[in-house]
Short mmCIF file of C-alpha atoms in Angstrom, two decimals:
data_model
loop_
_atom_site.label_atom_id
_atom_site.label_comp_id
_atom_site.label_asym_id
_atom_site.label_seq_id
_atom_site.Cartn_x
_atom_site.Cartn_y
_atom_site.Cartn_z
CA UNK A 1 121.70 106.83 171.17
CA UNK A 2 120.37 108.59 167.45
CA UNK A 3 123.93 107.65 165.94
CA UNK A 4 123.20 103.47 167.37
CA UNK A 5 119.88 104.44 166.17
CA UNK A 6 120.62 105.73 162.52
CA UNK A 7 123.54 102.70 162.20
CA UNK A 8 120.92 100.13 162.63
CA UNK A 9 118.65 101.57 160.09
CA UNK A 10 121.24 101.65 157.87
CA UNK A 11 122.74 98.72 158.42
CA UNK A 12 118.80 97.01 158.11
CA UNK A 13 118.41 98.63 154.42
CA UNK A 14 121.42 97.33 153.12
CA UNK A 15 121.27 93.92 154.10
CA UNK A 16 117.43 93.80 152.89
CA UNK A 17 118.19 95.66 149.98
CA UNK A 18 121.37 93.24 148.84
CA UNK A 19 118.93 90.18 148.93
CA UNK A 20 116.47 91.31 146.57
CA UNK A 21 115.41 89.55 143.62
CA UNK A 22 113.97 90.94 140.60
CA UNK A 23 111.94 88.35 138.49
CA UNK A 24 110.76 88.79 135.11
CA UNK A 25 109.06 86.30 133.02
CA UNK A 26 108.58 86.24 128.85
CA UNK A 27 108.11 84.14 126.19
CA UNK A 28 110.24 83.31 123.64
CA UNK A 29 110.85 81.11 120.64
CA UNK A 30 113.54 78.28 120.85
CA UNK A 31 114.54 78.83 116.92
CA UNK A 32 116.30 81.66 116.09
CA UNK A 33 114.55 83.80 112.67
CA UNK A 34 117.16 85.36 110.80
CA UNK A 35 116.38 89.10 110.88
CA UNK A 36 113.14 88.66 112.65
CA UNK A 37 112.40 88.87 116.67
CA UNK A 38 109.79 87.20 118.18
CA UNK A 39 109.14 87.47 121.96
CA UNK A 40 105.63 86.94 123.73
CA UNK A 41 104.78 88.93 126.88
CA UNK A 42 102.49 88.07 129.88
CA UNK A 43 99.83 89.99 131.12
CA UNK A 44 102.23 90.52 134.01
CA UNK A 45 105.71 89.66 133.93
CA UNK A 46 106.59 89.93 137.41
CA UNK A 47 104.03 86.62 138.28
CA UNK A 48 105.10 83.13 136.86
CA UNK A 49 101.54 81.87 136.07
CA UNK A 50 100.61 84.90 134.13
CA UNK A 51 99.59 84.04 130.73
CA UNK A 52 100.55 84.85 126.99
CA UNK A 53 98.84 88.23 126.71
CA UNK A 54 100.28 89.51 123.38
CA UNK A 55 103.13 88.57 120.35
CA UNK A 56 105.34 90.97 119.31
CA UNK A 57 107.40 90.59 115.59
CA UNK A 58 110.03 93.50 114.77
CA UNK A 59 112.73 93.78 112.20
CA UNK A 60 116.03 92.97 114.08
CA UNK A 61 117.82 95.68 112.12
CA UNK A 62 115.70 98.07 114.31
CA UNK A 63 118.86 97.85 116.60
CA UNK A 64 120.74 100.10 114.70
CA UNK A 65 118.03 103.08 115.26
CA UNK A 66 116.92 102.93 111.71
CA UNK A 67 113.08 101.92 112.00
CA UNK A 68 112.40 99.07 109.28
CA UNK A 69 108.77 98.18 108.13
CA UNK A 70 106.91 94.81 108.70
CA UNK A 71 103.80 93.58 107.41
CA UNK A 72 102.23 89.88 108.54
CA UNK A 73 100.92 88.90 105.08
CA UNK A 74 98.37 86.30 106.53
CA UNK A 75 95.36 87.49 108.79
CA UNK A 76 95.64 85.34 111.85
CA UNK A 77 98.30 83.06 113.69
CA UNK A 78 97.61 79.78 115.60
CA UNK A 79 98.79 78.46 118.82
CA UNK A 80 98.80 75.07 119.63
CA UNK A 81 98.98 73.89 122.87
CA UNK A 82 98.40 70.00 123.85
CA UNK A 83 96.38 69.20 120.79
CA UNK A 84 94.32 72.18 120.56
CA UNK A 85 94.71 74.79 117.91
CA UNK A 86 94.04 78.33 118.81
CA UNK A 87 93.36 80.90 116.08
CA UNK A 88 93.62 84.32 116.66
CA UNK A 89 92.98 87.04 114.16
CA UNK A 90 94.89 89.42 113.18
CA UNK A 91 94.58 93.14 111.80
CA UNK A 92 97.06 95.84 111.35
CA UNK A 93 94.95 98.47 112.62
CA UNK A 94 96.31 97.36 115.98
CA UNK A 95 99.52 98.74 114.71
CA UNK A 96 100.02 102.29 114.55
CA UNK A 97 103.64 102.43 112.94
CA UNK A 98 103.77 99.28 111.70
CA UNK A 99 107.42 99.46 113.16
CA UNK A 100 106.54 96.08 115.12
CA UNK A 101 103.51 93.59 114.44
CA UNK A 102 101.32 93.60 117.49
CA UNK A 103 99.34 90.36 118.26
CA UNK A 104 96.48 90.21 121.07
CA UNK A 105 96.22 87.09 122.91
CA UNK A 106 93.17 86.33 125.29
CA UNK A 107 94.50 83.81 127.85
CA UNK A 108 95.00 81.11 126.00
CA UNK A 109 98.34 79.49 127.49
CA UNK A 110 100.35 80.43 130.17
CA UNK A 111 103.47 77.26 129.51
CA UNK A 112 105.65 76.10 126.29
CA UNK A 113 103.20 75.91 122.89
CA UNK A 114 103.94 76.03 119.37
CA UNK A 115 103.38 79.21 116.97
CA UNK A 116 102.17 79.42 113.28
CA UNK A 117 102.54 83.03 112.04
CA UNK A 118 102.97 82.53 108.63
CA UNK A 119 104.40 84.83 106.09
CA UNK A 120 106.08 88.21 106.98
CA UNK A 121 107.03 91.11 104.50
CA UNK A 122 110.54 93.24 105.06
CA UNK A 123 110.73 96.99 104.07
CA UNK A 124 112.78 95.96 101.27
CA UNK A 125 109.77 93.40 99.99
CA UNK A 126 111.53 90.28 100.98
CA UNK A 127 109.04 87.87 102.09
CA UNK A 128 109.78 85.50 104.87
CA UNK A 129 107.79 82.56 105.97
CA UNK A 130 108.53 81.56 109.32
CA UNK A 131 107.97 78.18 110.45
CA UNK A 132 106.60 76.76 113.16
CA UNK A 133 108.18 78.34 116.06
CA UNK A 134 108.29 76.44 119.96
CA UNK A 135 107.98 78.87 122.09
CA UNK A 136 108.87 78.23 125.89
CA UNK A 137 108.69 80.73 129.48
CA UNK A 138 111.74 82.39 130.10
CA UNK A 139 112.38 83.94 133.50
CA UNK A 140 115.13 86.67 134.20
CA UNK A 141 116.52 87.03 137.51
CA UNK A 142 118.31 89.85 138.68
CA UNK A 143 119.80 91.05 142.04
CA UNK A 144 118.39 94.49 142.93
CA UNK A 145 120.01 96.47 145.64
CA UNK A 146 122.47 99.23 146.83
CA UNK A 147 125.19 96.80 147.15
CA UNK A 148 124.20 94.52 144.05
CA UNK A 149 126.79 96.08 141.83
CA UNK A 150 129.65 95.27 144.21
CA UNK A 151 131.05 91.36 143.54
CA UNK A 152 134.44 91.24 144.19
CA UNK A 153 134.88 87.15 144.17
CA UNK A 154 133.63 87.64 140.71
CA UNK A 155 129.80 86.03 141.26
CA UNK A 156 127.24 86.59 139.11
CA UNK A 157 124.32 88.40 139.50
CA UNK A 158 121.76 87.73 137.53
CA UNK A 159 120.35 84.32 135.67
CA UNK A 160 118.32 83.97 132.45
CA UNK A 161 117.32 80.86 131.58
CA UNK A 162 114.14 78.90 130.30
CA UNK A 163 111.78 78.72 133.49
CA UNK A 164 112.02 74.60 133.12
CA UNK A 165 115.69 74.63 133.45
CA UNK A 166 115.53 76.90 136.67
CA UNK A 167 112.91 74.88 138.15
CA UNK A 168 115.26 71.76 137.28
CA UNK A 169 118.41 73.26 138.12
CA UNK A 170 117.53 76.52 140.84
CA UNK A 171 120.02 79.58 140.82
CA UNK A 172 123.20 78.73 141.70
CA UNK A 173 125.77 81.56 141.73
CA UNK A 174 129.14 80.25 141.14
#
């Protein structure tokens, strides 16, 4: 009876543990910015309605371990979002490194809206101004699970896509 018992159990946590989903939601700009990243985070990025909570610039180079300099040359960034214009001010005494440009947001939009940052300094003095940057939601799904690893008809396993084009299309694995 404790072996039936025990094989139930087990049998219960792998079949709830194979149909997990992990969610995660960012923002991110449609244009790519040579040698710059860009990404906007939530306040939390497990919850799809969560809004813009900060901006985050870095040196792409930063990749290779080697920890490059930025510097936003202008003292606030705007967000528009359906004819408004947000500004938001900016200081570097948010950043402590200055490894990464750090930009507060107070829920202001939690959907697609367009981004002015302005000019941006490299560690090597190059100056780049970006341009206006549409930024949309992303989400990132990903199976969680004992068993999640294990595909042998080749399926995938995770999805990451703009949140419009999984609300359009869903999550088909293939």
């Amino acid at each position: 009876m404790a072996k039936k018992i025990i094989v139930i159990i087990f049998s219960i946590l792998i079949f709830n543990a194979c149909s997990m989903l992990d969610k995660q939601y960012s923002f991110s700009a449609i244009e790519y910015i040579k040698g710059i990243s860009i990404v906007g985070s939530p306040k939390n990025i497990y919850t799809e309605n969560s809004s813009l909570s900060s901006i985050w610039i870095s040196d792409s180079r930063n990749w290779d371990g080697k920890k490059r300099k930025l510097k936003l040359l202008d003292n606030e960034v705007k967000i528009i979002k359906d004819g408004r214009e947000y500004v938001i001010p900016y200081s570097d005494i948010e950043n402590k490194n200055d490894i990464y440009i750090y930009i507060k947001v107070v829920n202001i939009v939690n959907e697609d809206f367009l981004l002015y940052i302005g000019r941006v300094q490299l560690d090597n003095g190059e100056i780049v101004n970006i341009p206006p940057l549409h930024f949309k939601k992303y989400i990132y799904i990903k199976k969680n699970g004992i068993l999640a690893g294990i595909d042998p008809v080749g399926r995938f396993e995770s999805y990451s896509g703009t949140l419009e084009e999984y609300k359009k299309n869903g999550w088909k694995e293939e």
